[in-house]
Amino acid sequence: MDGRWTRRGFLLASAAAVAGCGARQQATPQAAPTPLPSSQPPVDSTSVSNLIWRSSIGDVKMIVMRPREVAGPLPVCLALHGEGTDANQFVEIGLPPLLTATVRAGTRPFAVVAVDGGTAGWLGAPQKMLAEELPDWLSRAELAATPFSVLGISSGAVGAFEYARTPGLALLTALSPAVFTSWRDAERFGGYTDEKQWERSEPLRNLTAVAGLPFAVWCGTDDPLLPAARELAQRTKANPATFGDGDHSTLYWKKVLPEVLRFIGDSLGKKTP
């Protein structure tokens, strides 16, 4: 799947979060993560780990991406994928080597953790899973239990806004956010059970929930969601708010990802000598 815009492509996505590697073996088999066979080409076994956790929403895949040659606990950026894909989306757009390059260029090291949230989207049960179960999984993977940042692609950006109410979060970043200025538009592309759910969850209608939280947005100028993304950026005073050539596709996300990771890394500050 190339990630291009489709009507179906704006059904609210499952969650994907990405960070570090090497989860410890658990004493209780039911609680232990198990390696997940991947059909993706090997990236670098020292920087990417695929784990499965049993959770309240079923088996959940968690992909932990760390910069190479960096040991020990790391702060975490949670990454939420778009509809029609899963946590592998962040591997497919080339995040692991770019994360290493970002840290080598001088930012403080951090991990990116992508998590699947099931097929029902990022509202409801998946958000509860992120709030109540993810912290323990991160701790067992020897990472910070509370992410400092959340990154969402497309409908994953809507999930990121929901998650942004989490205490301790310091940064919210959206790529091609699947936001809508009217119920008519939201209903046409799907993703919500009814208008009431959309009113409760649509970022453009719930900005006070993330008031004061630093926010950044990237969106292509050929993306059908550009007008709503521009409004979101204006009303949140997003900085940066970047609108360049590209559409709602994997090609665009690959192009802007180096800049996005630099921004996230710079929010932590520079490495000390």
GROMACS .gro file of C-alpha atoms in nm, residues 12 95 114:
model
    3
   12LEU     CA    1  -0.955   0.663   1.225
   95LEU     CA    2   1.245   0.617   1.025
  114ALA     CA    3   0.505   0.260   1.730
   0.00000   0.00000   0.00000
